[in-house]
Each structure stands twice: as C-alpha cells, then as structure tokens.
PDB file of C-alpha atoms in Angstrom:
ATOM      1  CA  MET M   5     201.726  40.347 173.109  1.00 78.00           C
ATOM      2  CA  LYS M   6     202.303  36.518 172.276  1.00 77.00           C
ATOM      3  CA  LEU M   7     204.968  35.361 169.499  1.00 76.00           C
ATOM      4  CA  GLY M   8     204.795  31.277 168.884  1.00 69.00           C
ATOM      5  CA  ASN M   9     204.627  29.950 172.264  1.00 73.00           C
ATOM      6  CA  THR M  10     206.376  33.420 174.121  1.00 80.00           C
ATOM      7  CA  LEU M  11     204.277  35.260 175.567  1.00 82.00           C
ATOM      8  CA  ILE M  12     205.615  39.002 175.979  1.00 84.00           C
ATOM      9  CA  GLU M  13     204.535  41.116 179.268  1.00 88.00           C
ATOM     10  CA  LYS M  14     203.643  45.020 178.801  1.00 92.00           C
ATOM     11  CA  GLY M  15     206.621  46.959 178.823  1.00 94.00           C
ATOM     12  CA  GLN M  16     208.968  44.132 178.536  1.00 95.00           C
ATOM     13  CA  LYS M  17     212.005  43.389 175.699  1.00 95.00           C
ATOM     14  CA  TRP M  18     212.247  39.724 174.310  1.00 94.00           C
ATOM     15  CA  GLN M  19     214.398  38.020 171.639  1.00 93.00           C
ATOM     16  CA  GLY M  20     214.386  34.183 170.548  1.00 94.00           C
ATOM     17  CA  GLU M  21     214.752  32.162 167.436  1.00 95.00           C
ATOM     18  CA  LEU M  22     212.203  31.719 164.569  1.00 96.00           C
ATOM     19  CA  LYS M  23     212.586  28.166 163.555  1.00 96.00           C
ATOM     20  CA  VAL M  24     212.256  27.467 160.112  1.00 98.00           C
ATOM     21  CA  THR M  25     214.130  23.984 159.670  1.00 97.00           C
ATOM     22  CA  ASP M  26     216.453  21.927 162.219  1.00 97.00           C
ATOM     23  CA  HIS M  27     219.128  23.788 160.837  1.00 96.00           C
ATOM     24  CA  TYR M  28     217.663  27.318 159.984  1.00 98.00           C
ATOM     25  CA  SER M  29     216.377  29.818 162.865  1.00 97.00           C
ATOM     26  CA  MET M  30     216.416  33.255 162.424  1.00 97.00           C
ATOM     27  CA  PRO M  31     216.475  36.288 165.427  1.00 97.00           C
ATOM     28  CA  ILE M  32     213.491  37.647 165.886  1.00 97.00           C
ATOM     29  CA  TYR M  33     213.148  40.518 168.606  1.00 96.00           C
ATOM     30  CA  GLY M  34     210.429  41.627 170.265  1.00 95.00           C
ATOM     31  CA  ILE M  35     209.154  45.205 172.516  1.00 97.00           C
ATOM     32  CA  CYS M  36     205.833  45.493 173.999  1.00 96.00           C
ATOM     33  CA  GLY M  37     204.906  48.961 174.707  1.00 97.00           C
ATOM     34  CA  GLU M  38     203.043  49.234 178.234  1.00 94.00           C
ATOM     35  CA  GLU M  39     199.885  50.452 176.540  1.00 95.00           C
ATOM     36  CA  GLU M  40     198.193  49.197 173.572  1.00 95.00           C
ATOM     37  CA  GLY M  41     198.613  49.590 170.646  1.00 98.00           C
ATOM     38  CA  LYS M  42     199.257  48.669 166.879  1.00 98.00           C
ATOM     39  CA  THR M  43     202.305  46.368 166.305  1.00 98.00           C
ATOM     40  CA  LEU M  44     204.657  47.249 163.856  1.00 99.00           C
ATOM     41  CA  VAL M  45     206.535  44.396 161.439  1.00 99.00           C
ATOM     42  CA  ILE M  46     210.060  45.331 160.845  1.00 99.00           C
ATOM     43  CA  THR M  47     212.402  43.090 159.067  1.00 99.00           C
ATOM     44  CA  ALA M  48     215.623  43.513 157.192  1.00 99.00           C
ATOM     45  CA  GLY M  49     218.807  41.414 155.329  1.00 99.00           C
ATOM     46  CA  VAL M  50     216.317  39.411 153.011  1.00 99.00           C
ATOM     47  CA  HIS M  51     219.223  40.581 150.698  1.00 99.00           C
ATOM     48  CA  GLY M  52     222.297  39.774 152.655  1.00 98.00           C
ATOM     49  CA  CYS M  53     225.141  42.523 151.490  1.00 98.00           C
ATOM     50  CA  GLU M  54     222.074  45.826 152.101  1.00 99.00           C
ATOM     51  CA  TYR M  55     223.758  46.346 155.249  1.00 99.00           C
ATOM     52  CA  VAL M  56     222.138  49.968 156.467  1.00 99.00           C
ATOM     53  CA  GLY M  57     219.149  48.199 157.487  1.00 99.00           C
ATOM     54  CA  VAL M  58     220.841  45.359 159.658  1.00 99.00           C
ATOM     55  CA  GLN M  59     222.368  47.359 161.094  1.00 99.00           C
ATOM     56  CA  THR M  60     219.441  49.733 161.927  1.00 99.00           C
ATOM     57  CA  ALA M  61     217.338  47.331 163.252  1.00 99.00           C
ATOM     58  CA  ARG M  62     220.203  46.324 165.333  1.00 98.00           C
ATOM     59  CA  LYS M  63     220.466  49.979 167.076  1.00 98.00           C
ATOM     60  CA  LEU M  64     216.638  50.290 167.107  1.00 98.00           C
ATOM     61  CA  TRP M  65     216.354  46.595 169.573  1.00 97.00           C
ATOM     62  CA  LYS M  66     218.704  48.529 171.747  1.00 96.00           C
ATOM     63  CA  SER M  67     217.238  52.590 171.114  1.00 97.00           C
ATOM     64  CA  LEU M  68     213.496  51.233 171.754  1.00 98.00           C
ATOM     65  CA  ASN M  69     212.117  51.946 175.188  1.00 97.00           C
ATOM     66  CA  PRO M  70     209.132  50.085 176.039  1.00 97.00           C
ATOM     67  CA  ARG M  71     208.237  52.836 178.151  1.00 96.00           C
ATOM     68  CA  GLU M  72     207.250  54.959 175.905  1.00 96.00           C
ATOM     69  CA  MET M  73     205.391  53.061 173.258  1.00 98.00           C
ATOM     70  CA  LYS M  74     202.040  52.175 172.780  1.00 98.00           C
ATOM     71  CA  GLY M  75     202.011  49.149 171.164  1.00 97.00           C
ATOM     72  CA  GLN M  76     205.059  46.439 169.944  1.00 97.00           C
ATOM     73  CA  VAL M  77     207.521  46.424 167.760  1.00 98.00           C
ATOM     74  CA  ILE M  78     208.467  43.025 166.408  1.00 98.00           C
ATOM     75  CA  LEU M  79     211.907  42.550 164.691  1.00 98.00           C
ATOM     76  CA  LEU M  80     213.550  40.675 162.304  1.00 99.00           C
ATOM     77  CA  PRO M  81     217.056  41.967 161.504  1.00 99.00           C
ATOM     78  CA  LEU M  82     219.043  39.342 159.772  1.00 99.00           C
ATOM     79  CA  VAL M  83     216.370  37.125 157.458  1.00 99.00           C
ATOM     80  CA  ASN M  84     218.928  35.554 155.739  1.00 99.00           C
ATOM     81  CA  GLN M  85     221.796  34.986 157.664  1.00 98.00           C
ATOM     82  CA  TYR M  86     224.095  32.970 154.911  1.00 98.00           C
ATOM     83  CA  GLY M  87     224.291  35.622 152.503  1.00 98.00           C
ATOM     84  CA  PHE M  88     224.339  38.284 155.015  1.00 98.00           C
ATOM     85  CA  TYR M  89     227.891  36.322 156.316  1.00 98.00           C
ATOM     86  CA  GLU M  90     229.072  35.104 153.051  1.00 97.00           C
ATOM     87  CA  GLY M  91     228.612  38.320 151.249  1.00 96.00           C
ATOM     88  CA  ALA M  92     226.136  37.232 148.675  1.00 96.00           C
ATOM     89  CA  LYS M  93     224.278  39.227 146.170  1.00 93.00           C
ATOM     90  CA  GLN M  94     220.911  39.081 146.466  1.00 95.00           C
ATOM     91  CA  ILE M  95     220.334  35.527 146.927  1.00 98.00           C
ATOM     92  CA  VAL M  96     220.056  32.619 149.759  1.00 98.00           C
ATOM     93  CA  PRO M  97     223.454  31.182 148.888  1.00 98.00           C
ATOM     94  CA  GLU M  98     222.276  27.447 149.944  1.00 97.00           C
ATOM     95  CA  ASP M  99     219.491  27.343 146.809  1.00 98.00           C
ATOM     96  CA  GLY M 100     220.245  30.548 145.056  1.00 98.00           C
ATOM     97  CA  GLU M 101     217.048  31.780 145.237  1.00 99.00           C
ATOM     98  CA  ASN M 102     215.902  35.796 145.678  1.00 98.00           C
ATOM     99  CA  LEU M 103     213.425  35.770 149.126  1.00 99.00           C
ATOM    100  CA  ASN M 104     211.995  38.753 147.622  1.00 98.00           C
ATOM    101  CA  ARG M 105     210.734  37.158 144.775  1.00 98.00           C
ATOM    102  CA  VAL M 106     209.297  33.284 145.881  1.00 99.00           C
ATOM    103  CA  PHE M 107     206.400  34.196 148.752  1.00 99.00           C
ATOM    104  CA  PRO M 108     204.410  32.980 149.829  1.00 98.00           C
ATOM    105  CA  GLY M 109     206.798  30.111 149.694  1.00 98.00           C
ATOM    106  CA  LYS M 110     206.228  26.680 150.065  1.00 98.00           C
ATOM    107  CA  SER M 111     205.891  24.461 153.699  1.00 98.00           C
ATOM    108  CA  ASP M 112     208.493  21.521 151.728  1.00 98.00           C
ATOM    109  CA  GLY M 113     210.424  23.868 149.448  1.00 98.00           C
ATOM    110  CA  THR M 114     213.637  24.891 149.475  1.00 99.00           C
ATOM    111  CA  LEU M 115     215.507  27.115 152.762  1.00 99.00           C
ATOM    112  CA  THR M 116     214.405  30.126 150.372  1.00 99.00           C
ATOM    113  CA  GLN M 117     210.797  28.992 150.296  1.00 99.00           C
ATOM    114  CA  ARG M 118     210.365  28.190 153.609  1.00 99.00           C
ATOM    115  CA  ILE M 119     211.486  31.260 154.995  1.00 99.00           C
ATOM    116  CA  ALA M 120     209.229  32.897 153.169  1.00 99.00           C
ATOM    117  CA  TYR M 121     206.420  30.320 154.401  1.00 99.00           C
ATOM    118  CA  VAL M 122     207.268  30.368 158.002  1.00 98.00           C
ATOM    119  CA  ILE M 123     207.041  34.983 157.731  1.00 99.00           C
ATOM    120  CA  GLU M 124     204.016  34.780 156.545  1.00 98.00           C
ATOM    121  CA  LYS M 125     202.329  32.138 158.292  1.00 98.00           C
ATOM    122  CA  GLU M 126     203.979  33.632 161.400  1.00 96.00           C
ATOM    123  CA  ILE M 127     204.655  36.977 161.218  1.00 98.00           C
ATOM    124  CA  TYR M 128     202.176  38.585 159.134  1.00 98.00           C
ATOM    125  CA  PRO M 129     199.334  37.483 161.251  1.00 97.00           C
ATOM    126  CA  HIS M 130     201.080  39.979 164.462  1.00 97.00           C
ATOM    127  CA  ALA M 131     201.582  43.193 161.908  1.00 98.00           C
ATOM    128  CA  ASP M 132     199.202  45.904 161.671  1.00 99.00           C
ATOM    129  CA  PHE M 133     202.004  47.204 159.794  1.00 99.00           C
ATOM    130  CA  LEU M 134     205.467  45.907 158.320  1.00 99.00           C
ATOM    131  CA  ILE M 135     207.998  47.813 157.006  1.00 99.00           C
ATOM    132  CA  ASP M 136     211.190  45.581 155.074  1.00 99.00           C
ATOM    133  CA  LEU M 137     214.704  47.580 155.236  1.00 99.00           C
ATOM    134  CA  HIS M 138     216.425  47.679 151.862  1.00 99.00           C
ATOM    135  CA  GLY M 139     219.347  49.601 150.109  1.00 98.00           C
ATOM    136  CA  GLY M 140     221.328  49.177 146.926  1.00 98.00           C
ATOM    137  CA  ASP M 141     223.185  45.851 147.228  1.00 97.00           C
ATOM    138  CA  CYS M 142     227.289  45.639 147.040  1.00 96.00           C
ATOM    139  CA  ASN M 143     226.986  46.905 143.218  1.00 97.00           C
ATOM    140  CA  GLU M 144     224.397  49.425 143.335  1.00 98.00           C
ATOM    141  CA  ALA M 145     224.256  53.045 143.984  1.00 98.00           C
ATOM    142  CA  MET M 146     220.914  54.185 145.356  1.00 98.00           C
ATOM    143  CA  GLU M 147     219.146  57.266 145.917  1.00 98.00           C
ATOM    144  CA  PRO M 148     217.286  56.693 149.268  1.00 99.00           C
ATOM    145  CA  LEU M 149     213.828  56.320 148.318  1.00 99.00           C
ATOM    146  CA  VAL M 150     210.767  54.381 149.810  1.00 99.00           C
ATOM    147  CA  PHE M 151     208.259  52.026 147.611  1.00 99.00           C
ATOM    148  CA  PHE M 152     204.762  52.054 148.559  1.00 99.00           C
ATOM    149  CA  PRO M 153     201.583  49.178 146.976  1.00 98.00           C
ATOM    150  CA  ILE M 154     199.273  50.205 143.887  1.00 98.00           C
ATOM    151  CA  ALA M 155     198.631  46.458 143.334  1.00 98.00           C
ATOM    152  CA  ALA M 156     196.383  46.260 147.090  1.00 99.00           C
ATOM    153  CA  LYS M 157     193.005  46.644 147.881  1.00 98.00           C
ATOM    154  CA  SER M 158     192.493  50.029 147.813  1.00 99.00           C
ATOM    155  CA  LEU M 159     192.546  50.885 151.844  1.00 99.00           C
ATOM    156  CA  VAL M 160     195.965  49.181 152.348  1.00 99.00           C
ATOM    157  CA  ASN M 161     197.040  50.943 149.415  1.00 99.00           C
ATOM    158  CA  GLU M 162     196.134  54.718 151.120  1.00 99.00           C
ATOM    159  CA  ILE M 163     196.893  53.766 154.414  1.00 99.00           C
ATOM    160  CA  SER M 164     200.511  53.076 152.399  1.00 99.00           C
ATOM    161  CA  TRP M 165     200.718  56.095 150.447  1.00 99.00           C
ATOM    162  CA  GLU M 166     199.788  58.174 153.512  1.00 98.00           C
ATOM    163  CA  ALA M 167     202.525  56.114 156.159  1.00 99.00           C
ATOM    164  CA  ALA M 168     205.226  56.708 153.364  1.00 99.00           C
ATOM    165  CA  SER M 169     205.027  60.627 153.063  1.00 98.00           C
ATOM    166  CA  TYR M 170     205.899  60.765 156.370  1.00 98.00           C
ATOM    167  CA  LEU M 171     209.433  59.556 155.719  1.00 99.00           C
ATOM    168  CA  PRO M 172     212.407  61.756 155.205  1.00 98.00           C
ATOM    169  CA  VAL M 173     213.430  60.580 151.842  1.00 98.00           C
ATOM    170  CA  THR M 174     214.510  62.002 148.222  1.00 96.00           C
ATOM    171  CA  TYR M 175     211.885  60.013 146.438  1.00 99.00           C
ATOM    172  CA  ARG M 176     208.352  57.721 147.074  1.00 98.00           C
ATOM    173  CA  VAL M 177     208.004  54.695 144.721  1.00 99.00           C
ATOM    174  CA  SER M 178     204.898  52.998 143.221  1.00 98.00           C
ATOM    175  CA  SER M 179     205.268  49.103 143.040  1.00 98.00           C
ATOM    176  CA  THR M 180     202.760  46.121 141.513  1.00 97.00           C
ATOM    177  CA  ALA M 181     205.070  43.647 143.262  1.00 97.00           C
ATOM    178  CA  LYS M 182     203.375  41.202 144.885  1.00 98.00           C
ATOM    179  CA  ASN M 183     205.534  38.262 145.449  1.00 98.00           C
ATOM    180  CA  GLY M 184     208.234  40.156 147.469  1.00 99.00           C
ATOM    181  CA  LEU M 185     207.827  40.121 152.058  1.00 99.00           C
ATOM    182  CA  TYR M 186     206.441  43.585 151.871  1.00 99.00           C
ATOM    183  CA  SER M 187     204.211  43.208 148.813  1.00 99.00           C
ATOM    184  CA  TYR M 188     203.136  39.962 149.460  1.00 99.00           C
ATOM    185  CA  ALA M 189     201.783  41.300 152.855  1.00 99.00           C
ATOM    186  CA  THR M 190     199.983  44.358 151.215  1.00 99.00           C
ATOM    187  CA  GLN M 191     198.471  40.842 149.377  1.00 99.00           C
ATOM    188  CA  LYS M 192     197.416  39.541 152.346  1.00 99.00           C
ATOM    189  CA  GLY M 193     195.513  42.959 153.682  1.00 99.00           C
ATOM    190  CA  ILE M 194     198.750  44.739 155.630  1.00 99.00           C
ATOM    191  CA  PRO M 195     199.637  48.268 154.744  1.00 99.00           C
ATOM    192  CA  ALA M 196     203.223  48.093 154.161  1.00 99.00           C
ATOM    193  CA  LEU M 197     206.449  49.632 152.810  1.00 99.00           C
ATOM    194  CA  LEU M 198     209.977  49.047 151.320  1.00 99.00           C
ATOM    195  CA  LEU M 199     212.591  51.532 152.221  1.00 99.00           C
ATOM    196  CA  GLU M 200     216.023  51.890 149.954  1.00 99.00           C
ATOM    197  CA  ILE M 201     219.040  53.289 152.501  1.00 99.00           C
ATOM    198  CA  GLY M 202     222.918  53.324 151.512  1.00 99.00           C
ATOM    199  CA  GLY M 203     224.379  51.093 148.724  1.00 98.00           C
ATOM    200  CA  GLU M 204     227.498  49.649 147.447  1.00 98.00           C
ATOM    201  CA  GLY M 205     228.169  47.368 150.306  1.00 97.00           C
ATOM    202  CA  LYS M 206     228.935  49.999 152.727  1.00 97.00           C
ATOM    203  CA  TRP M 207     227.272  51.653 155.853  1.00 98.00           C
ATOM    204  CA  GLN M 208     227.487  54.955 157.490  1.00 98.00           C
ATOM    205  CA  GLU M 209     226.576  55.786 160.969  1.00 98.00           C
ATOM    206  CA  SER M 210     224.489  58.865 159.195  1.00 99.00           C
ATOM    207  CA  GLU M 211     222.944  56.472 156.937  1.00 99.00           C
ATOM    208  CA  VAL M 212     221.803  54.612 159.629  1.00 99.00           C
ATOM    209  CA  GLU M 213     220.576  57.234 161.862  1.00 99.00           C
ATOM    210  CA  HIS M 214     218.639  58.424 158.567  1.00 99.00           C
ATOM    211  CA  CYS M 215     217.150  54.781 158.677  1.00 99.00           C
ATOM    212  CA  GLU M 216     216.306  54.769 162.137  1.00 99.00           C
ATOM    213  CA  SER M 217     214.429  58.460 162.265  1.00 98.00           C
ATOM    214  CA  CYS M 218     212.272  57.054 158.813  1.00 99.00           C
ATOM    215  CA  ILE M 219     210.861  54.430 161.274  1.00 99.00           C
ATOM    216  CA  TYR M 220     210.554  56.993 163.860  1.00 99.00           C
ATOM    217  CA  HIS M 221     208.490  59.014 162.070  1.00 99.00           C
ATOM    218  CA  LEU M 222     206.562  55.924 160.877  1.00 99.00           C
ATOM    219  CA  MET M 223     206.411  55.094 164.632  1.00 99.00           C
ATOM    220  CA  SER M 224     204.830  58.057 165.363  1.00 98.00           C
ATOM    221  CA  TYR M 225     202.259  58.105 162.404  1.00 98.00           C
ATOM    222  CA  LEU M 226     200.897  54.849 163.727  1.00 99.00           C
ATOM    223  CA  ASN M 227     200.832  56.416 167.477  1.00 98.00           C
ATOM    224  CA  ILE M 228     203.010  53.990 168.770  1.00 99.00           C
ATOM    225  CA  LEU M 229     205.123  56.441 170.078  1.00 98.00           C
ATOM    226  CA  GLN M 230     203.818  60.025 170.741  1.00 94.00           C
ATOM    227  CA  THR M 231     205.442  62.619 169.254  1.00 94.00           C
ATOM    228  CA  ASN M 232     204.665  65.296 166.403  1.00 93.00           C
ATOM    229  CA  VAL M 233     205.232  64.420 162.415  1.00 94.00           C
ATOM    230  CA  SER M 234     204.340  66.170 159.669  1.00 95.00           C
ATOM    231  CA  LYS M 235     204.466  64.952 155.808  1.00 95.00           C
ATOM    232  CA  LYS M 236     207.663  65.329 154.155  1.00 95.00           C
ATOM    233  CA  GLU M 237     209.197  67.259 151.089  1.00 95.00           C
ATOM    234  CA  GLN M 238     208.609  64.397 148.516  1.00 98.00           C
ATOM    235  CA  LYS M 239     208.931  63.336 144.550  1.00 98.00           C
ATOM    236  CA  GLU M 240     206.489  61.118 143.948  1.00 98.00           C
ATOM    237  CA  ILE M 241     207.235  59.333 140.702  1.00 98.00           C
ATOM    238  CA  ILE M 242     204.623  58.653 138.643  1.00 92.00           C
ATOM    239  CA  GLN M 243     206.483  56.829 135.523  1.00 96.00           C
ATOM    240  CA  ALA M 244     209.629  54.624 136.035  1.00 97.00           C
ATOM    241  CA  VAL M 245     211.779  52.845 133.466  1.00 98.00           C
ATOM    242  CA  TYR M 246     213.955  50.322 135.111  1.00 98.00           C
ATOM    243  CA  ASP M 247     216.515  48.744 132.369  1.00 99.00           C
ATOM    244  CA  GLU M 248     218.269  45.108 132.685  1.00 98.00           C
ATOM    245  CA  VAL M 249     221.458  44.507 131.262  1.00 98.00           C
ATOM    246  CA  GLY M 250     221.107  43.308 127.671  1.00 98.00           C
ATOM    247  CA  VAL M 251     224.269  41.398 127.070  1.00 98.00           C
ATOM    248  CA  ASN M 252     227.001  40.849 129.229  1.00 99.00           C
ATOM    249  CA  GLY M 253     230.124  43.333 128.969  1.00 99.00           C
ATOM    250  CA  PHE M 254     231.629  46.613 130.294  1.00 99.00           C
ATOM    251  CA  TRP M 255     229.610  49.210 132.129  1.00 99.00           C
ATOM    252  CA  TYR M 256     229.849  52.617 132.111  1.00 99.00           C
ATOM    253  CA  PRO M 257     227.491  54.879 133.417  1.00 99.00           C
ATOM    254  CA  ARG M 258     226.781  58.536 132.843  1.00 99.00           C
ATOM    255  CA  VAL M 259     224.699  59.337 135.791  1.00 99.00           C
ATOM    256  CA  LYS M 260     224.812  59.292 139.288  1.00 98.00           C
ATOM    257  CA  PRO M 261     221.202  58.792 141.220  1.00 98.00           C
ATOM    258  CA  GLY M 262     219.749  61.969 142.169  1.00 98.00           C
ATOM    259  CA  GLN M 263     220.722  63.696 138.320  1.00 99.00           C
ATOM    260  CA  SER M 264     218.322  64.900 136.425  1.00 99.00           C
ATOM    261  CA  VAL M 265     218.335  63.458 133.079  1.00 99.00           C
ATOM    262  CA  SER M 266     216.184  64.564 129.906  1.00 99.00           C
ATOM    263  CA  LYS M 267     214.543  62.058 127.038  1.00 98.00           C
ATOM    264  CA  GLY M 268     217.465  61.103 124.993  1.00 99.00           C
ATOM    265  CA  ASP M 269     220.582  61.296 127.111  1.00 99.00           C
ATOM    266  CA  LEU M 270     222.882  58.874 127.315  1.00 99.00           C
ATOM    267  CA  LEU M 271     222.493  56.884 130.472  1.00 99.00           C
ATOM    268  CA  GLY M 272     225.419  54.745 130.149  1.00 99.00           C
ATOM    269  CA  LYS M 273     227.000  52.411 127.716  1.00 99.00           C
ATOM    270  CA  ILE M 274     228.457  48.366 127.512  1.00 99.00           C
ATOM    271  CA  CYS M 275     231.438  47.705 126.068  1.00 99.00           C
ATOM    272  CA  ASP M 276     233.391  44.464 125.354  1.00 98.00           C
ATOM    273  CA  LEU M 277     236.604  43.533 126.205  1.00 98.00           C
ATOM    274  CA  GLU M 278     238.258  45.493 123.231  1.00 98.00           C
ATOM    275  CA  GLY M 279     236.304  49.016 124.065  1.00 97.00           C
ATOM    276  CA  ASN M 280     233.821  48.434 121.098  1.00 98.00           C
ATOM    277  CA  ASP M 281     230.578  49.733 121.739  1.00 98.00           C
ATOM    278  CA  LEU M 282     227.861  47.037 122.653  1.00 99.00           C
ATOM    279  CA  GLN M 283     225.011  48.919 123.355  1.00 98.00           C
ATOM    280  CA  GLN M 284     223.960  52.028 125.105  1.00 98.00           C
ATOM    281  CA  TYR M 285     221.193  52.991 126.975  1.00 99.00           C
ATOM    282  CA  ILE M 286     219.274  55.839 126.047  1.00 99.00           C
ATOM    283  CA  ALA M 287     216.599  58.333 128.573  1.00 99.00           C
ATOM    284  CA  GLN M 288     212.969  57.586 127.219  1.00 98.00           C
ATOM    285  CA  LEU M 289     211.650  60.477 129.221  1.00 98.00           C
ATOM    286  CA  ASP M 290     212.493  63.693 132.148  1.00 98.00           C
ATOM    287  CA  GLY M 291     213.038  62.329 134.702  1.00 98.00           C
ATOM    288  CA  GLU M 292     215.695  61.489 137.613  1.00 99.00           C
ATOM    289  CA  VAL M 293     217.876  58.498 138.598  1.00 99.00           C
ATOM    290  CA  LEU M 294     216.686  56.098 141.344  1.00 99.00           C
ATOM    291  CA  TYR M 295     219.734  54.140 140.880  1.00 99.00           C
ATOM    292  CA  HIS M 296     222.704  52.044 139.097  1.00 99.00           C
ATOM    293  CA  THR M 297     224.567  49.527 138.920  1.00 98.00           C
ATOM    294  CA  THR M 298     228.168  50.706 139.462  1.00 98.00           C
ATOM    295  CA  ALA M 299     229.887  47.302 138.942  1.00 98.00           C
ATOM    296  CA  LEU M 300     232.506  47.148 135.685  1.00 99.00           C
ATOM    297  CA  GLY M 301     231.396  43.594 134.581  1.00 98.00           C
ATOM    298  CA  ILE M 302     227.629  42.851 134.311  1.00 98.00           C
ATOM    299  CA  LYS M 303     225.592  40.003 133.329  1.00 98.00           C
ATOM    300  CA  LYS M 304     223.066  39.937 130.516  1.00 98.00           C
ATOM    301  CA  GLY M 305     219.319  40.183 132.908  1.00 97.00           C
ATOM    302  CA  ASP M 306     220.965  41.517 135.562  1.00 96.00           C
ATOM    303  CA  PRO M 307     219.130  44.751 136.732  1.00 97.00           C
ATOM    304  CA  LEU M 308     221.560  47.744 135.195  1.00 99.00           C
ATOM    305  CA  ILE M 309     219.387  50.992 136.042  1.00 99.00           C
ATOM    306  CA  ALA M 310     216.538  52.797 137.178  1.00 99.00           C
ATOM    307  CA  TYR M 311     214.781  56.320 136.138  1.00 99.00           C
ATOM    308  CA  GLY M 312     211.687  58.048 137.040  1.00 98.00           C
ATOM    309  CA  ALA M 313     209.374  60.778 136.172  1.00 98.00           C
ATOM    310  CA  TYR M 314     207.581  63.207 138.719  1.00 95.00           C
TER     311      TYR M 314
END
C-alpha cells in the first residue's frame, strides 16, 4: 500500500502526517495486511468533542494485527485537532466552520475547507469503504445508531446499507446528506457509513468497546478479518423528524434517547428567563427518540431533537 510517497510493506504498520497547510497536518496511520484485500478508511474527530470515536481509533491502531488481515486499514484518528484540544463544539475553531458541511472543500479556502480538500484528494482514492466515527456532541444525548446513504448511486447505497446491517447498534437511519466526510465519499462512488456512539462530552470504556466491536464487524463483512458475522437485529428508521431550536431560551426535554413516543406527545419545551413557555415541541408521528440536546441554554437554529418511525 502506498500513502503519498510512502510505501507500506505487507504485514507492517506505519504512522505519519498528512499535510494540509504549512501549519496544520493530520496524524495518519496505515496497517497493511499480509494478504491482498480491500482498504477500509476510518476517520474520527471531525467534531472535536465526540470522544468515543477518537479513543476507538487510537485503540484500533494498537490492537489491529496486520498478520491477521487481508487488505488494509487507513486511520485518521484526529481530523479536527484544534477542535479536540480546545473543546470546540461542532466546528474548527480557526474559522468557525463545520467540517461535516463543507465537502469537497477548496485547495485555497479556509482551514476547514482545506482539510476537506486534502481528505478528498489524498484519502478517498485509496478507499474501498469508509466509516466516519461520531457521537452526540458535548451537549447531546444519543442512542447508538448508524447513518447509511440513499442519495448516492444505487450500488453504493446497497453496499452501504448491507454493511450497516451487520453493526451491533440500535438504529439504522437513512440519510440524504451529500456534503459531509462520509456522505461526499458516497457521491464519489465509495460505500460509506457514519457511526454514532456516545455523547455529552464524555466517554466510557464500554462505549469504546462497543464502537470497536462495530469496526470489527465491518472488517469481517469486508473480509479484511476472517471471522464470521451475521446481520444484527436493528430498527431501520424509515421516516425521521429533525427539529431545530426555534428561539433562544431554556430547554426542558421530556423524553430520553430510545424512548417511544406517540403522535401528539410533548417532547419538550423552551422557556424564557422568567419561566414562561416560548415554544413546545410535539411529536408529529409515532416513533422513538434518536437524540436530543441536553443543554439548558439553546440558540435559534441549532439541532434540538430527532426522532423517527420504523
């Protein structure tokens, strides 16, 4: 396997830097199996406060044994380093942009746009499959789930959906996104998934083990690891509602991730400083809660709550 100007021999591990600008590089790890096979790209840390994926990627680098692999794994364990070290929610602090909204990026744009550009030009061409590790942000509680594409070419959608069905998570959710790290990869013909585990600015070893298990299942599906896996019992969300904050205020959720709701149920409300109701959020359909904001103070236009029917 060749990454940039570096040739990684079969049976070897390699680590280096992927240059974005003169002042910013991303750590990159390569693990090359002893036999030919597919290449899986794993990215983490697109959002700096989503810690489970970052910790999982670090752990995978140490635990994966190239002697047990057919094919390759490329790891970008900390894409948004500034966001991680500064504890910045959703954005790259240097320019305030959300990396998961700017693909394919620009070679002469902001730092966020340049990161996207380098990933698309330098990493996508190696990928037979890509998985981007996320979780609820520092102000979000979330049930484990995986997003799969429905806006790419039919074969890409089908392979991604099938791969998603092997991951041990509660929900499988369709997505029409096109401008994120994983979703733009699907637009370029690469099957891909976005995995969500953890949230609220925390991480637990059990969550990391869960995320790691999902990666092992995916690697087995791709025949990079020679272990038998079967499809998991999941709930496929066929219709989802993604509510945004309608007005600045104080948020009082009445539900939790994974909770069943019926059409007409109160999901939560926003109050003003004096405690007067400003806005109520009512379930538009029967379904289950996927995630919601846990912060007390909320800003108009930010994500608030998501729920869906299966």
